[in-house]
Short mmCIF file of C-alpha atoms and ligand atoms in Angstrom, two decimals:
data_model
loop_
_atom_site.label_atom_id
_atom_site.label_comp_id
_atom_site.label_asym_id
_atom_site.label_seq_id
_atom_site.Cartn_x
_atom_site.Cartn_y
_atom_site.Cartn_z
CA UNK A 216 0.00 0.00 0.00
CA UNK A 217 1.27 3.70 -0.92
CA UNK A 218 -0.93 5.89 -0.05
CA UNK A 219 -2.77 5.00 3.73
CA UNK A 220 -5.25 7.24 6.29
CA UNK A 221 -4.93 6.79 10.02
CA UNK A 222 -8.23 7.85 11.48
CA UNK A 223 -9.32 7.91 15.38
CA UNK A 224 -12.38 5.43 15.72
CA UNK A 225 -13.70 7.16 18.98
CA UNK A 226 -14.11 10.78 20.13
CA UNK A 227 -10.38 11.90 19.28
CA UNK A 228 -7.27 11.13 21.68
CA UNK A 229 -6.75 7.90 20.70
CA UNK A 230 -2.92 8.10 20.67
CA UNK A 231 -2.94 9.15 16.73
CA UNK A 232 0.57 11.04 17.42
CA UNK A 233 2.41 7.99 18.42
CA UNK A 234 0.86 5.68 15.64
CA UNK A 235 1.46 8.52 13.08
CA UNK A 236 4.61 9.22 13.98
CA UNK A 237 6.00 5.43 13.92
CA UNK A 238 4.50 4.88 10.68
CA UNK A 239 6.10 8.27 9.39
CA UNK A 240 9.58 6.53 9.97
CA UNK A 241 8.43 4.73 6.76
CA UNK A 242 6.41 7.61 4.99
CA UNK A 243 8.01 10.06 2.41
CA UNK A 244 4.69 12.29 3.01
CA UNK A 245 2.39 13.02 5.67
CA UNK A 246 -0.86 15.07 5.59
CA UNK A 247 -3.14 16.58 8.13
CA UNK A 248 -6.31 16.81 6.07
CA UNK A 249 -8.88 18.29 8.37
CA UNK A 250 -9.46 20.39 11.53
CA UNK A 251 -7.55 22.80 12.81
CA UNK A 252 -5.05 23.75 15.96
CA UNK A 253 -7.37 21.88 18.54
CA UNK A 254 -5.71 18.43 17.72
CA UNK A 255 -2.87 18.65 20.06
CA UNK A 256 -1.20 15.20 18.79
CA UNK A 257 1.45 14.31 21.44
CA UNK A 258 4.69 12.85 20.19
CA UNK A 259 6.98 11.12 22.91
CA UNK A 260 10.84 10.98 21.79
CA UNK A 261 12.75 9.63 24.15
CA UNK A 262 11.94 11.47 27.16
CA UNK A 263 11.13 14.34 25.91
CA UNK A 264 7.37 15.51 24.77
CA UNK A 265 6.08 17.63 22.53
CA UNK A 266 2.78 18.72 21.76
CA UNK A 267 2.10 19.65 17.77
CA UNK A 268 -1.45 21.50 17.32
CA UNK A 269 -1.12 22.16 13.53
CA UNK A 270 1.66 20.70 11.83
CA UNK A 271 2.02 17.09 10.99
CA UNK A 272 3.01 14.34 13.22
CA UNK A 273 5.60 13.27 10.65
CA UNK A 274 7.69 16.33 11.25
CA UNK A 275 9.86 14.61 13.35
CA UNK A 276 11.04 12.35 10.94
CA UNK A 277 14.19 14.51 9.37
CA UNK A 278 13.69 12.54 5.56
CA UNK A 279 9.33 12.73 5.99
CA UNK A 280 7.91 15.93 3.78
CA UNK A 281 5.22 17.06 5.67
CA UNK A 282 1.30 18.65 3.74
CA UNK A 283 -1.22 20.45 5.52
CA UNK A 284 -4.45 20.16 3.19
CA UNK A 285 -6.57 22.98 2.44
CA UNK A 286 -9.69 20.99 4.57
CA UNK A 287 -7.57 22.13 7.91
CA UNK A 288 -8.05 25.64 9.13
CA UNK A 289 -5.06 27.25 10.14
CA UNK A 290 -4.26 29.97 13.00
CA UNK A 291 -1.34 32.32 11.60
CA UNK A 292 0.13 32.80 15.15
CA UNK A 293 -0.25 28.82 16.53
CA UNK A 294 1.63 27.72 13.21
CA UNK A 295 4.52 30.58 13.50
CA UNK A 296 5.09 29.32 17.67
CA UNK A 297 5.25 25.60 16.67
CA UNK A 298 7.15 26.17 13.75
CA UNK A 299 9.55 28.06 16.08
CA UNK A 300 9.32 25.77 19.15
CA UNK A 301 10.14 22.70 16.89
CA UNK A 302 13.32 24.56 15.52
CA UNK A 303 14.14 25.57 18.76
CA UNK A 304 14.62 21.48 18.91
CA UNK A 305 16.73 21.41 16.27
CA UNK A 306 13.36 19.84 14.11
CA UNK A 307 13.77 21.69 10.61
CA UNK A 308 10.10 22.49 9.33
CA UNK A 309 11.11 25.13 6.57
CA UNK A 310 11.66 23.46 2.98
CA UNK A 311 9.49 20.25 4.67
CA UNK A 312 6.22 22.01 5.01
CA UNK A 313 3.86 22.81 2.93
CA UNK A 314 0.56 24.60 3.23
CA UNK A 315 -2.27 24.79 1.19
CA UNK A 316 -2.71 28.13 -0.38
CA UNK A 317 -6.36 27.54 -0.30
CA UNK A 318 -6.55 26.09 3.66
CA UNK A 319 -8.62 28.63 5.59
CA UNK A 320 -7.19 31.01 7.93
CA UNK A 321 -8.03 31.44 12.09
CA UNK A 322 -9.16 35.00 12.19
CA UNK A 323 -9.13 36.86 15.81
CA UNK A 324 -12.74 37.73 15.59
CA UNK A 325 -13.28 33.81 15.39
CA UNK A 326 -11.37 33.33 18.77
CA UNK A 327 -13.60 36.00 20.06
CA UNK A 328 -16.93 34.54 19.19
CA UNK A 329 -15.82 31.10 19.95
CA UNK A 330 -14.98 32.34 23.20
CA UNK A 331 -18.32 34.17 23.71
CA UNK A 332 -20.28 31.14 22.64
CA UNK A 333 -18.90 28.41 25.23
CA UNK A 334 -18.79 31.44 27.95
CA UNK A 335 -22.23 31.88 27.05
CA UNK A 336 -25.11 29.89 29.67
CA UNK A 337 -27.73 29.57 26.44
CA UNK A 338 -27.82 26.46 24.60
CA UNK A 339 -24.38 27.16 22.69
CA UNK A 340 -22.18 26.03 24.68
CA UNK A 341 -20.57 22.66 22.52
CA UNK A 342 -17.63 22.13 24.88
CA UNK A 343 -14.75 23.73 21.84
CA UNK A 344 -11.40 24.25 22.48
CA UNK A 345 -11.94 27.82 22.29
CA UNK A 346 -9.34 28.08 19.19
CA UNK A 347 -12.02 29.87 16.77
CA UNK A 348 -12.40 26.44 14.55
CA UNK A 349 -15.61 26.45 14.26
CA UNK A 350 -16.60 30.12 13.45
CA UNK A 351 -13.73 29.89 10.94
CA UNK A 352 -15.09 27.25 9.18
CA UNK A 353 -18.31 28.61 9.53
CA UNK A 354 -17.23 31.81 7.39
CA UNK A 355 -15.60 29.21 4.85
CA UNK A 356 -19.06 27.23 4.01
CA UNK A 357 -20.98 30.88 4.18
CA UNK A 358 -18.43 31.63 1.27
CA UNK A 359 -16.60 35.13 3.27
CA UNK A 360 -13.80 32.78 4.76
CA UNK A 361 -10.07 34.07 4.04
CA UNK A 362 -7.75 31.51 3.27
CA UNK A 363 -3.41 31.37 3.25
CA UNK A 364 -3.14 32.87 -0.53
CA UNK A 365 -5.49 35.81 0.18
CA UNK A 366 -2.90 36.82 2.94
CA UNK A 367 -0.57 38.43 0.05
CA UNK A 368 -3.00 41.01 -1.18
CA UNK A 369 -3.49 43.80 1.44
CA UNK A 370 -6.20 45.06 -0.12
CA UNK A 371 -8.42 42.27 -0.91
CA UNK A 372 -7.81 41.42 2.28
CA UNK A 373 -9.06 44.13 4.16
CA UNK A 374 -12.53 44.12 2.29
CA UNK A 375 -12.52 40.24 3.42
CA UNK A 376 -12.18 41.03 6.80
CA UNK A 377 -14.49 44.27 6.51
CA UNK A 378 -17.11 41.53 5.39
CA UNK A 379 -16.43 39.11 7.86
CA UNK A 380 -16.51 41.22 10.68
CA UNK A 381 -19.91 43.20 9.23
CA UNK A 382 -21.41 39.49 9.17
CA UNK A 383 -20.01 38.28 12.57
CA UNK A 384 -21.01 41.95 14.13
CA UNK A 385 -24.36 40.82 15.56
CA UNK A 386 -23.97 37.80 16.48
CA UNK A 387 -21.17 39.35 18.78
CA UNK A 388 -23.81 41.95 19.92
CA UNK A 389 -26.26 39.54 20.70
CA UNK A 390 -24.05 37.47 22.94
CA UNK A 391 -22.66 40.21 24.64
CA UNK A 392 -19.29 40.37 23.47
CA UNK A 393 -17.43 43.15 20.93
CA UNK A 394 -15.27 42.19 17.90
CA UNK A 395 -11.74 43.38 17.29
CA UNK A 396 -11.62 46.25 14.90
CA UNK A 397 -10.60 45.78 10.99
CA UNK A 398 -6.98 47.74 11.78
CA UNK A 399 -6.79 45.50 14.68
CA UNK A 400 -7.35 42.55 12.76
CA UNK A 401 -4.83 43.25 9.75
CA UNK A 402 -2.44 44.26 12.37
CA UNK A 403 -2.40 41.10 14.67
CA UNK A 404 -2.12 39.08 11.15
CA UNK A 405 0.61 41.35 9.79
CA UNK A 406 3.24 39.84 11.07
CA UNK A 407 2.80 36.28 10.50
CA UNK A 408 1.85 36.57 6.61
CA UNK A 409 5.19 36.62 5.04
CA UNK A 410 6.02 33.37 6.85
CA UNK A 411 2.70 31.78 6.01
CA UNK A 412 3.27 32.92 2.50
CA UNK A 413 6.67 31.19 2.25
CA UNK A 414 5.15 27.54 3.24
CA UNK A 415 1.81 28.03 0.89
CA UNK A 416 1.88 25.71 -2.39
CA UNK A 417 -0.23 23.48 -3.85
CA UNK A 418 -0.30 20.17 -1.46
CA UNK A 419 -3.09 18.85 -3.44
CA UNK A 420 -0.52 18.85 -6.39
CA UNK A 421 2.40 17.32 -4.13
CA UNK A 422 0.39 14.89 -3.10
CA UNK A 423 -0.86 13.49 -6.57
CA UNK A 424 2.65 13.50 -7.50
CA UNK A 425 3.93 11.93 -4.72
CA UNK A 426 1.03 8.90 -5.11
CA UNK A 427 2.25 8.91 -9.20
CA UNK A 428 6.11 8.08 -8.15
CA UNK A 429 4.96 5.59 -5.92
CA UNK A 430 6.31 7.44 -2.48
CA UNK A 431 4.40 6.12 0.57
CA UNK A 432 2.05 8.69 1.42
CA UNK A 433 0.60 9.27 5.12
CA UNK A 434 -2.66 10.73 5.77
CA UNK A 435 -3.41 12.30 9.02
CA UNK A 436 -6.89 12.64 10.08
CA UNK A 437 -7.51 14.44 13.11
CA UNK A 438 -10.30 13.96 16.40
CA UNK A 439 -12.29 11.31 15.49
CA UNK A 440 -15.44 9.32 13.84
CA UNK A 441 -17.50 10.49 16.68
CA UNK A 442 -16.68 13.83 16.19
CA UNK A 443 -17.00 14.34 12.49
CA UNK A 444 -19.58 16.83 11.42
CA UNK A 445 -21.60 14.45 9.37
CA UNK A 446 -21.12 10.84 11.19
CA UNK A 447 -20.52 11.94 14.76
CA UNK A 448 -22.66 12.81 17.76
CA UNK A 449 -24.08 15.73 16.12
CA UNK A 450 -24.54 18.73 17.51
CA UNK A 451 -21.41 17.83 19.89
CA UNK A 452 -19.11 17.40 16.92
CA UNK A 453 -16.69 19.26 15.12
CA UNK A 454 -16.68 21.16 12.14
CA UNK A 455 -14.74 19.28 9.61
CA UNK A 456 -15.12 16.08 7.93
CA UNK A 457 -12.40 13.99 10.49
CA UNK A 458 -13.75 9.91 9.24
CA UNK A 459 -11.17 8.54 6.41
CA UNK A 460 -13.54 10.15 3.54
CA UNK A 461 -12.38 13.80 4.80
CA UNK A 462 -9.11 12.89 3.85
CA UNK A 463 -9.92 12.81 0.00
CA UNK A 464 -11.74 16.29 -0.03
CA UNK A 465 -9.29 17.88 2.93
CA UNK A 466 -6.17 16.48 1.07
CA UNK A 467 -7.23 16.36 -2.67
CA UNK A 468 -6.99 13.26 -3.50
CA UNK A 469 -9.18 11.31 -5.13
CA UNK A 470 -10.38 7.50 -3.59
CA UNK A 471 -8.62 5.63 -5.98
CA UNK A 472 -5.66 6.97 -4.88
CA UNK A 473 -6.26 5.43 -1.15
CA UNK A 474 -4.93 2.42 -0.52
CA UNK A 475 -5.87 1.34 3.10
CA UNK A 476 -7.41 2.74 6.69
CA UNK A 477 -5.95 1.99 9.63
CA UNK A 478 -8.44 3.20 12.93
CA UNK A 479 -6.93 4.10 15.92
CA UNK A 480 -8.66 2.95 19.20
CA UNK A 481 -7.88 2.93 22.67
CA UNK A 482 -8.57 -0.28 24.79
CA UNK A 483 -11.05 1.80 26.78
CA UNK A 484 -13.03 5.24 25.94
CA UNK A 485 -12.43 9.46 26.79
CA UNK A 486 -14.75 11.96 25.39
CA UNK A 487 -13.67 15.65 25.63
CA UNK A 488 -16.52 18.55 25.95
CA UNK A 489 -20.23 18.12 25.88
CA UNK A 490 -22.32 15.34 24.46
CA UNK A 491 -23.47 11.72 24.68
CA UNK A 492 -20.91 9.55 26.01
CA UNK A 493 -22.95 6.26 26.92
CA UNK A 494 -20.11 3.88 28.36
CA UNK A 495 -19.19 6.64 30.65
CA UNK A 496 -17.58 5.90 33.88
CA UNK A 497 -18.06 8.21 37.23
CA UNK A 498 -16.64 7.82 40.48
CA UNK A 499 -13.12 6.16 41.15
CA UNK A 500 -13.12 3.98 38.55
CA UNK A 501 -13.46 6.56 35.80
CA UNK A 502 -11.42 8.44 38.07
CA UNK A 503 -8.88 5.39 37.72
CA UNK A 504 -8.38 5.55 34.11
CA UNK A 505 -8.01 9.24 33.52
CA UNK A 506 -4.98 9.26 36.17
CA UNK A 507 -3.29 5.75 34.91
CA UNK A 508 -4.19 6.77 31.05
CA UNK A 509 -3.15 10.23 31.36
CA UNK A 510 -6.78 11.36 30.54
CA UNK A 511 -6.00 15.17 30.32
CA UNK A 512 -6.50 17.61 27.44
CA UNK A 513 -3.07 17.85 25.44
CA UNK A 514 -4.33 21.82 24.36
CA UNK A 515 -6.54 23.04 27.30
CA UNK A 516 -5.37 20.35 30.15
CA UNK A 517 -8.75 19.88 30.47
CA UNK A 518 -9.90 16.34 32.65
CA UNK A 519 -11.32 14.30 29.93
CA UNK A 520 -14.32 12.16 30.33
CA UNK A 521 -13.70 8.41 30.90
CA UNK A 522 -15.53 5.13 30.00
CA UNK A 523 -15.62 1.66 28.92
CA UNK A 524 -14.57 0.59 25.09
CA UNK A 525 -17.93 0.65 22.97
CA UNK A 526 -17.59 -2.27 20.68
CA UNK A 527 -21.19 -1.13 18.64
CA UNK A 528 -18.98 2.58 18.05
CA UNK A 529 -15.90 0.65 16.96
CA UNK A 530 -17.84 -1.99 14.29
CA UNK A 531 -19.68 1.98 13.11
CA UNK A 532 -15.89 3.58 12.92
CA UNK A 533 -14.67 0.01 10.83
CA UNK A 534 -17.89 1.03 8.29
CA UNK A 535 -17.70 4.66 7.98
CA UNK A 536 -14.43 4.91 7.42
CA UNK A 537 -13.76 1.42 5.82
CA UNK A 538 -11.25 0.53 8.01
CA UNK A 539 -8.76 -2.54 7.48
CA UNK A 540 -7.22 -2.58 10.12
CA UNK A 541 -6.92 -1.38 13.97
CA UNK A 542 -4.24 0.14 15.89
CA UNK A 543 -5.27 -0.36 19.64
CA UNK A 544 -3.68 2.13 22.00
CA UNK A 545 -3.17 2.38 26.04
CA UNK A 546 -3.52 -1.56 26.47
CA UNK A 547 -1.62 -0.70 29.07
CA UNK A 548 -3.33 1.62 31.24
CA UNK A 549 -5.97 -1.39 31.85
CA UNK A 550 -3.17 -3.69 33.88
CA UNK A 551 -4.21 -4.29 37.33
CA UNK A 552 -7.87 -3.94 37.09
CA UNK A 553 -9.75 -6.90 38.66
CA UNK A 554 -12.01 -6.55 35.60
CA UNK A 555 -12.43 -5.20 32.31
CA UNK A 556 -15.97 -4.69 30.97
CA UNK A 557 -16.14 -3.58 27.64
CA UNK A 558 -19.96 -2.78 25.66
CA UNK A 559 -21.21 -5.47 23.43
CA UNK A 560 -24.52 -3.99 22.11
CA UNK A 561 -27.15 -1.49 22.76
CA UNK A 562 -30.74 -1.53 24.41
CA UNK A 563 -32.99 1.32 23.43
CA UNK A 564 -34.94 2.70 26.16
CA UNK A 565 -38.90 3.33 25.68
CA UNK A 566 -39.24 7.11 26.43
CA UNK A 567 -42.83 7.04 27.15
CA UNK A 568 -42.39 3.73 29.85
CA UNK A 569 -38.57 4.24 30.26
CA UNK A 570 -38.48 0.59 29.95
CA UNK A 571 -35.90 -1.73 27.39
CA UNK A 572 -37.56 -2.74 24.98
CA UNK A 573 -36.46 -4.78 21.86
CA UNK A 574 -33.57 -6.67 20.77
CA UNK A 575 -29.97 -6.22 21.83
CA UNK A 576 -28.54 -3.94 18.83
CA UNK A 577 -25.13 -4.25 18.04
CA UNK A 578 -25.57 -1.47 15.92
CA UNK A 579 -24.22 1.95 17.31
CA UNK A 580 -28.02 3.86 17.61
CA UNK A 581 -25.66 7.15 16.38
CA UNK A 582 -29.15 9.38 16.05
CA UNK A 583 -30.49 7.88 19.80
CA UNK A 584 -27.37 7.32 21.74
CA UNK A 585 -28.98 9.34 24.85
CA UNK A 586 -31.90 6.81 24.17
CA UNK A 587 -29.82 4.08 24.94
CA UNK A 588 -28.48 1.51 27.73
CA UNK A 589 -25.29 0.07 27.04
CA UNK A 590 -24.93 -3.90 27.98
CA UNK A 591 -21.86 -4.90 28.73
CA UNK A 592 -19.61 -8.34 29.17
CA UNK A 593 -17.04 -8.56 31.92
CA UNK A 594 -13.22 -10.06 31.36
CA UNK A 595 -10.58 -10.73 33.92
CA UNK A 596 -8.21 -8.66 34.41
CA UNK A 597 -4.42 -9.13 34.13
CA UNK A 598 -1.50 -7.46 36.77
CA UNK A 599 1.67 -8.33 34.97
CA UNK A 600 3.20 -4.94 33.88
CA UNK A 601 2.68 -5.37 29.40
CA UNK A 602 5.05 -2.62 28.87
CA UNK A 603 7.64 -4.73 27.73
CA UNK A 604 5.54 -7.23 25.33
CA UNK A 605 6.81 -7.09 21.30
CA UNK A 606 4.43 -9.79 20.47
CA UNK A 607 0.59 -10.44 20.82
CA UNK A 608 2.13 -14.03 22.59
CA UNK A 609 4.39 -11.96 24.72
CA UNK A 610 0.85 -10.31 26.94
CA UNK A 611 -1.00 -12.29 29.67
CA UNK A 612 -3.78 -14.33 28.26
CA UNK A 613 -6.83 -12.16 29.60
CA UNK A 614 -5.42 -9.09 27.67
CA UNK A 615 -4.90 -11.64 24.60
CA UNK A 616 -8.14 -12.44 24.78
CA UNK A 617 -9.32 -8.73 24.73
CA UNK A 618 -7.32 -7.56 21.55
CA UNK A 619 -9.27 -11.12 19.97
CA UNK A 620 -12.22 -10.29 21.18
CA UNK A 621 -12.03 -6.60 19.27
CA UNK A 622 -10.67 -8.57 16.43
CA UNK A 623 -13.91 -10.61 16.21
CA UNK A 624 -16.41 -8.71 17.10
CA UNK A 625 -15.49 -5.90 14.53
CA UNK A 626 -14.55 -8.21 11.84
CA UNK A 627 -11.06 -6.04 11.88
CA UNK A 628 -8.04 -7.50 12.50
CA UNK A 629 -5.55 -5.73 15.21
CA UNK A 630 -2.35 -4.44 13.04
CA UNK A 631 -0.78 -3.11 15.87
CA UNK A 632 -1.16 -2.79 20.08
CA UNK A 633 0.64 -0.34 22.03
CA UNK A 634 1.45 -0.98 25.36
CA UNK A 635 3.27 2.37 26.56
CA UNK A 636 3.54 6.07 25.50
CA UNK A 637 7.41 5.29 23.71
CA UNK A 638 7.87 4.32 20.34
CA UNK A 639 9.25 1.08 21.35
CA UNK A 640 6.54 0.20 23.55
CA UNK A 641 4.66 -1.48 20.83
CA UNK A 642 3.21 -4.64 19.36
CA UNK A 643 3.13 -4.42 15.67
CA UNK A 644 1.00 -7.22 14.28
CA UNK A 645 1.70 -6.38 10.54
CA UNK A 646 3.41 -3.42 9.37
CA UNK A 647 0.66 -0.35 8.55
CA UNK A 648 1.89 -0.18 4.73
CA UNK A 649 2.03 -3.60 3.76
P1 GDP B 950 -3.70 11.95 20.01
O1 GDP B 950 -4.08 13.36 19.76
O2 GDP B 950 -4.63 10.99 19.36
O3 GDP B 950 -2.26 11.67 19.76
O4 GDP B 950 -3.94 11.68 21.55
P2 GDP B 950 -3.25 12.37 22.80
O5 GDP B 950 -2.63 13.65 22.49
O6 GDP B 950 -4.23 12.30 23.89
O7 GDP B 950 -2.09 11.35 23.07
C1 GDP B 950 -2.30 10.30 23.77
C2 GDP B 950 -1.44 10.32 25.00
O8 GDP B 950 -1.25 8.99 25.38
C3 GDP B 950 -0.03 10.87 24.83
O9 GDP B 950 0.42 11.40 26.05
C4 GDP B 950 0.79 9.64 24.45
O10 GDP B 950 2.14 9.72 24.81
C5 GDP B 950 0.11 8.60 25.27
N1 GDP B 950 0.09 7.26 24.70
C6 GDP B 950 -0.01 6.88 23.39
N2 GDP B 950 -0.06 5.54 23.32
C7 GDP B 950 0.02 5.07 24.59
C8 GDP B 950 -0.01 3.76 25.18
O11 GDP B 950 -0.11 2.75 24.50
N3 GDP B 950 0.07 3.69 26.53
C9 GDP B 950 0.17 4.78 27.33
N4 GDP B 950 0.23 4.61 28.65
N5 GDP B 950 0.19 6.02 26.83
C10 GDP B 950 0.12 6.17 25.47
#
């Protein structure tokens, strides 16, 4: 396989930076196709971490070139400040990064109203990183958004952001809240264009040609299937198109061109911000998983929400994005817990009676999750540490028989299993590109 996308299966955080970045060590091109600088992929290297929000995983691969497609949204100032921090590492970006001149651009004024929305007590409030992602791609569909190219024309420009700001103007007033002013605007922008310009191209173009000569070819999506505007728990979604699909509009590429869809999942569940979340856990035991798992928001530091794995929301994630074959992440973060429950199907609850009613679904009821009561089936636990397993034969038979229980049930074999945050720390079943 050339050309693959690696997609999150559950509500984002699935350990995507880790399984990007190893299979960037054999990737001549990696592209973020969607979303925007609430991402936050965290890359380990050796002991050191580092947190990239807009640019590629596969940056810190030295031979890897590294696309961001014109389906991401990008904020000027969040791009210059990683660009610098990596390069403060010694991690070249300039000459290996490429942005699409026709990727949309973060304006202040969509920080602002972000910010006014989730601060607001009405029924706005989506749980959003706050970054302006939403508004911005907001202005993009209503056809006033300003993307990377338009930066170079100071003129055009300001009658953009005139527009923008004349259309965003009462929506501001209405929640309370004032928008920057147009000079204000141009100004904070100002000093970030030149560099913005110098890294805009054509990544649609690169891309094709990389697919034509043959190069293995990365695609990064970024959240996940739950979160994706169309196929996710919508309202509480985000605004791009994050399932494997996204990446042929947010890269440009068509879906001949794809060759294979690895899903990322975690061996239990977090959920970030508002919304249905049915395999939930409260008390100490979710309380368990968020400290062993490391459960906190890589961008805000927000405490994410913890649960059970949802087996019905993996076999939806294997059939909306086609996926071949799974990555499962954090296998580890389960040792020492006298049991593992993990949800095998769905009962819908009768709102007039709130009785079950029905058949066990193993269907994910995407439309009617609040609707529904998860059933689940308990395994043993194991307390060996699994850190140091290479091969599936190497872990203690109960957490064997989880990974082949996920194989089964989703009809989707396990490609790889990580067992720690470090690169080595992994179980790789068959290699991602084959
Ligand atoms: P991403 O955006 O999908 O990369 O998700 P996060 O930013 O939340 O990264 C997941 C976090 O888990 C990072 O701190 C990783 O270092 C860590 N991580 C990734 N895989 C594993 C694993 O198998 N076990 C453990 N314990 N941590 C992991």
């Amino acid at each position: 396989m050339t050309a693959i996308v690696i997609v999150g299966a559950q509500w984002g955080d699935e350990g995507k930076g880790k399984v990007v970045d190893l299979a960037a060590e054999h990737a001549d091109v990696v592209v973020r196709y969607a979303g925007g600088p609430n991402a936050g992929h965290t890359l380990v290297v050796g002991n050191d971490k580092i947190v990239v929000r807009l640019v590629p995983s596969g940056i810190l691969q030295p031979h890897t070139q590294c696309l961001m497609g014109q389906g991401m949204v990008v904020d000027p100032a969040v791009l210059v400040s990683e660009i610098d921090a990596l390069e403060a590492r010694k991690i070249k970006v300039e000459g290996r990064l490429v942005i699409a001149s026709l990727a949309h651009v973060i304006m202040p004024y969509h920080i602002v109203i972000d910010g006014l929305r989730e601060s607001d007590t009405g029924s706005q409030k989506i749980g959003t990183t706050k970054k302006g992602i939403g508004p911005a791609y907001e202005d993009k569909v209503a056809r006033r958004g300003i993307r990377v190219a338009d930066l170079a024309d100071p003129t055009r420009l300001r009658e953009l952001v005139t527009a923008a700001l004349g259309a965003w103007a009462p929506v501001a007033k209405a929640l309370g809240g004032e928008l920057p002013t147009v000079d204000a605007v141009l100004a904070h922008v100002q000093p970030f264009s030149a560099r913005l310009l110098a890294l805009a191209g054509d990544s649609s173009k690169l891309l094709d040609d990389a697919v034509r000569a043959k190069k293995r070819v990365l695609l990064e999506g970024a959240q996940g299937t739950l979160l994706d505007v169309d196929h996710g728990t919508y309202p509480f979604v985000t605004s791009s198109s994050a399932i494997a699909g996204g990446a042929c509009t947010g890269a440009g590429i068509g879906p001949s061109r794809i060759h294979g869809v690895v899903g990322i999942t975690k061996a239990y569940a977090t959920r970030v911000g508002e919304g249905p979340f049915p395999t939930e856990l409260f008390g100490p035991e979710g309380d368990r998983l968020r400290e062993r798992g490391g459960e906190f928001g890589s961008v805000t530091g927000r405490p994410r929400r913890t649960g059970w794995l949802d087996l019905p929301a993996l076999r939806y994630a294997a059939r909306v994005n086609g996926v071949d074959g799974w990555a499962v992440t954090k296998l580890d973060v389960l040792t020492g817990l006298e049991q593992v429950q993990i949800c095998v199907g769905y009962q819908i609850v009768d709102p007039r009676s709130n009785d079950l009613h029905g058949e066990l679904t193993k269907d994910l009821p995407i439309g009617a999750l609040a609707a529904c009561k998860p059933v689940f089936k308990a395994f043993p636990g194991w307390t060996q540490a699994i850190e140091d397993a290479r091969s599936i034969a190497d872990l203690p038979p109960e957490a064997q028989a989880l990974v082949k229980f996920i194989e089964t049930e989703t009809e989707v074999p396990a490609y790889l299993v990580s067992v720690g945050p470090r690169r080595d720390q992994t179980i790789t079943v068959r290699d991602l590109f084959s």
